[in-house]
Short mmCIF file of C-alpha atoms in Angstrom, two decimals:
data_model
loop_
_atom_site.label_atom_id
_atom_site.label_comp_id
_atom_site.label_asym_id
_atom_site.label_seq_id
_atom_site.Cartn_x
_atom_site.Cartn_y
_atom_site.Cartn_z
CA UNK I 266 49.43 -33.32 -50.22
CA UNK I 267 50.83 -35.66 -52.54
CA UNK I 268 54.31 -37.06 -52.27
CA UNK I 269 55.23 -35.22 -55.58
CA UNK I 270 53.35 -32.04 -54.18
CA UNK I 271 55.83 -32.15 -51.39
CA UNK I 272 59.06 -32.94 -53.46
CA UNK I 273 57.95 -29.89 -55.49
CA UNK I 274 57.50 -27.46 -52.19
CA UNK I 275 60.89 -28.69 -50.88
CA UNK I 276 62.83 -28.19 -53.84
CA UNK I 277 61.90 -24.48 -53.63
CA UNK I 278 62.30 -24.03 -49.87
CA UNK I 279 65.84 -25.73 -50.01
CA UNK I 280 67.06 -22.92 -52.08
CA UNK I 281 66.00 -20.29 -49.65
CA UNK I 282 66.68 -22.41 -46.31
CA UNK I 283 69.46 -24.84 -44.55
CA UNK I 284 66.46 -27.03 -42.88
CA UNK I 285 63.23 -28.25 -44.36
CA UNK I 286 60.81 -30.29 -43.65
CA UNK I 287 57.17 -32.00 -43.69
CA UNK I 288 54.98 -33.52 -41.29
CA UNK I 289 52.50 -35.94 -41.18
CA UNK I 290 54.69 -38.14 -43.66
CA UNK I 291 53.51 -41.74 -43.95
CA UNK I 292 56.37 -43.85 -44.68
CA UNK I 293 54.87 -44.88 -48.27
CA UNK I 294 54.76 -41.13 -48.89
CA UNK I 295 58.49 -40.80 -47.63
CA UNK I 296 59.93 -43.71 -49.99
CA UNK I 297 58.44 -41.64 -52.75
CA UNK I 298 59.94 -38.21 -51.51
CA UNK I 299 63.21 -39.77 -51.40
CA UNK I 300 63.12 -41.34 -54.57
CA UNK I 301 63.16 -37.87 -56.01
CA UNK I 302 65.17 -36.34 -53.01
CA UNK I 303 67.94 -38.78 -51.53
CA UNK I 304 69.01 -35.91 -49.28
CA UNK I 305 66.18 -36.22 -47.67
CA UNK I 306 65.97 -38.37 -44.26
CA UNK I 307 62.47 -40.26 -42.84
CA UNK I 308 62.00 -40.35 -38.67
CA UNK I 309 59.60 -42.61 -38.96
CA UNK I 310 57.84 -42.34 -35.26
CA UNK I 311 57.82 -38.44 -35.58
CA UNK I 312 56.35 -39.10 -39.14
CA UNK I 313 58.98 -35.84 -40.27
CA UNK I 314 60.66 -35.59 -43.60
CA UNK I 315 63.37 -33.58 -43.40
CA UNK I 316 66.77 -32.02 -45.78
CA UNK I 317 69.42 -31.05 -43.01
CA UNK I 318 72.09 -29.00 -43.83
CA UNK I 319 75.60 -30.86 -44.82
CA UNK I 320 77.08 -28.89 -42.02
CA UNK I 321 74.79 -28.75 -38.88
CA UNK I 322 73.52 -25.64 -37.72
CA UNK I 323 74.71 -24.14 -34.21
CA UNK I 324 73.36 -25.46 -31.41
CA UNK I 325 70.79 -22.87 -29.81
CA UNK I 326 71.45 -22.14 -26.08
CA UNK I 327 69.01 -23.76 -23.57
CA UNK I 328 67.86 -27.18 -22.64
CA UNK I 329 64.49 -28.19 -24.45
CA UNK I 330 63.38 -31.40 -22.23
CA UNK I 331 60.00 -33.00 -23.79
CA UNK I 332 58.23 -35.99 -21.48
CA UNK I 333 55.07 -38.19 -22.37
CA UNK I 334 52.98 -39.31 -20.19
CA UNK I 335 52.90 -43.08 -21.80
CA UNK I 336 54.54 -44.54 -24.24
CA UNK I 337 50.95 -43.82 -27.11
CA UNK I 338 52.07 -40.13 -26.37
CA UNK I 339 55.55 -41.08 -28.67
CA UNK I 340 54.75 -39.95 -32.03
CA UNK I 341 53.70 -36.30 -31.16
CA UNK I 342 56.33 -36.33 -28.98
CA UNK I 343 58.71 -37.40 -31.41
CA UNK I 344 57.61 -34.51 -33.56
CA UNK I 345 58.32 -31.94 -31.18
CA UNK I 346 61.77 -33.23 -30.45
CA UNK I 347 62.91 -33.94 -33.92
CA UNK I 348 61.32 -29.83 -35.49
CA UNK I 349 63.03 -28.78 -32.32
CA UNK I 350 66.38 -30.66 -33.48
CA UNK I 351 66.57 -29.85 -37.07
CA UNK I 352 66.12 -26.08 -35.38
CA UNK I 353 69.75 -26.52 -33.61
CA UNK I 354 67.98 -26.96 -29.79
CA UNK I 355 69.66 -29.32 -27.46
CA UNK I 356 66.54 -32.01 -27.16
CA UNK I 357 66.42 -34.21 -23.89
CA UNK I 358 63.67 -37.03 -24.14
CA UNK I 359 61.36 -38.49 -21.25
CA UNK I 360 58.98 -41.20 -21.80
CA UNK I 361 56.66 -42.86 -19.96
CA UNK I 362 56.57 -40.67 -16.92
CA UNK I 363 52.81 -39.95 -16.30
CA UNK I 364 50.80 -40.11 -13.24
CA UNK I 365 50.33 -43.91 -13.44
CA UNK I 366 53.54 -44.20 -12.77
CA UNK I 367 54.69 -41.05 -10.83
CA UNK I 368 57.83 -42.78 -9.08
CA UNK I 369 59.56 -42.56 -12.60
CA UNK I 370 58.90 -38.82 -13.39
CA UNK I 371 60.23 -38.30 -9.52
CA UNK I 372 63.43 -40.05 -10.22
CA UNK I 373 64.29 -37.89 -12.94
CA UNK I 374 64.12 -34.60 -11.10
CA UNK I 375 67.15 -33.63 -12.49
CA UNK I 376 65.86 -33.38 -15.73
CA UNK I 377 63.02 -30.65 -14.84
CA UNK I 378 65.13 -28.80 -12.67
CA UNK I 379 68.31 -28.62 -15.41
CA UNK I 380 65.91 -27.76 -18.04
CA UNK I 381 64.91 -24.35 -19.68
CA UNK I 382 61.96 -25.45 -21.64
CA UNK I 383 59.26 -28.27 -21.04
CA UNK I 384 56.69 -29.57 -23.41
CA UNK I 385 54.95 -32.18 -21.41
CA UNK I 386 52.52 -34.41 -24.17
CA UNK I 387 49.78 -36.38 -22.61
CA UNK I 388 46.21 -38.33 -23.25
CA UNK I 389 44.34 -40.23 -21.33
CA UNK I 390 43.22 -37.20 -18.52
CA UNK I 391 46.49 -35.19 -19.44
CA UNK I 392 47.51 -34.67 -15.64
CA UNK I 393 50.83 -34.88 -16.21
CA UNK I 394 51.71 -31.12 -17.48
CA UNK I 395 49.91 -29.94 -14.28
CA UNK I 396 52.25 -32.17 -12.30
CA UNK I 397 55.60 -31.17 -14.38
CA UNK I 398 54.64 -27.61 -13.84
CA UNK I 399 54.28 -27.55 -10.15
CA UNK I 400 57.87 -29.08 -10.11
CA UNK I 401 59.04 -26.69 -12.23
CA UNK I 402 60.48 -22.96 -12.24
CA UNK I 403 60.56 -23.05 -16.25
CA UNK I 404 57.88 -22.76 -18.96
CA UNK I 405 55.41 -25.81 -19.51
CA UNK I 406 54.43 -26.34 -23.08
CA UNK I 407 51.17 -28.80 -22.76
CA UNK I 408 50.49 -30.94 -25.46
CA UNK I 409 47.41 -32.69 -25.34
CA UNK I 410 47.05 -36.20 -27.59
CA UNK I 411 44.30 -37.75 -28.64
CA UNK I 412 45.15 -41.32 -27.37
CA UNK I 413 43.75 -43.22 -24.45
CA UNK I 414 40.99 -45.12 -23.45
CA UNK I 415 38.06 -44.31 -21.37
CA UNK I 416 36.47 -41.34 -21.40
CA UNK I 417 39.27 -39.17 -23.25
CA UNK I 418 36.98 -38.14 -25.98
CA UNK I 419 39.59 -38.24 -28.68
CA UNK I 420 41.85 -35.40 -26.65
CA UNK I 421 38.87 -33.22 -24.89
CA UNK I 422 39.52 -34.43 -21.81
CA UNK I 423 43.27 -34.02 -21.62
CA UNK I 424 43.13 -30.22 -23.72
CA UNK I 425 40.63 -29.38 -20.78
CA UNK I 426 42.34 -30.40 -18.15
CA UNK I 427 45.42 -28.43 -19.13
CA UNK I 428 43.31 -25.49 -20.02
CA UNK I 429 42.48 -25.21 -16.78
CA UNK I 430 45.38 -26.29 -14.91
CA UNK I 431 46.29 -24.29 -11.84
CA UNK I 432 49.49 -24.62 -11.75
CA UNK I 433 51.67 -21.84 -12.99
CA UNK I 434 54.04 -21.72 -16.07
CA UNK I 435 51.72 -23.95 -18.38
CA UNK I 436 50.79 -22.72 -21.65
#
């Protein structure tokens, strides 16, 4: 869509909702929306235009925790946490916890076990929602990415390793 196409859908949707907002924004596109919108705010690494109510909405019961695997998993994860904020959830954020590294998704325990909701994003072989799961007694939302090197094919590798994860929870 063009940055005027967008302007034009969000005008209509803010008269029927508190929160709206686009994806996929690049930030050219975003100076443009705003030109026309100044209520509207950029997040420029979830790439997420967005009008927010003057008075934020209630804040939804539950803990929402999302991890990456590495720090290329960001934007997507970004995305997730910022919808999922705009929504009212209670967002923690885990980065660069993947198997490479599996000492720093150990030492922050705490955050699976305190959490209602996971979504894990990962590339590369996406083991890492596998791993979260079998720590956890909550639902795993597995986000594969299509970053990485090797033989990732462009996210294959890491959607088919979490299809067929074994470990409970993971959808």
């Amino acid at each position: 869509k063009t940055a005027m196409q967008i302007v034009e859908i969000m005008k209509v949707m803010e008269a029927r909702h508190p929160v709206v907002m686009a994806t996929k924004v690049s930030a050219e596109k975003s100076a443009e929306i705003q030109a026309a919108l100044p209520q509207a705010t950029y997040f420029e690494m979830a790439r997420i235009c967005a009008i927010q109510p003057s008075v934020p909405l209630a804040i939804r019961p539950g803990k929402l925790s999302i991890l990456t695997a590495g720090t290329a998993d960001l934007p997507v994860a970004e995305e997730a946490a910022v919808t999922a904020e705009l929504c009212g959830s209670q967002v923690t954020r885990l980065w660069d916890v993947g198997v490479a590294g599996i000492h720093r998704l150990l030492s922050n325990r705490h955050v699976i076990d305190q959490s209602d909701v996971l979504i894990v994003a990962a590339g590369m072989e996406g083991a890492l929602p596998s791993v979260v799961a079998g720590l956890a007694d909550c639902p795993v939302v597995a986000v594969p990415t299509s970053v990485g090197y090797g033989a990732s094919f462009n996210g294959l590798a890491p959607l088919l390793t979490m299809l067929n994860s074994c470990a409970t929870g993971i959808g």
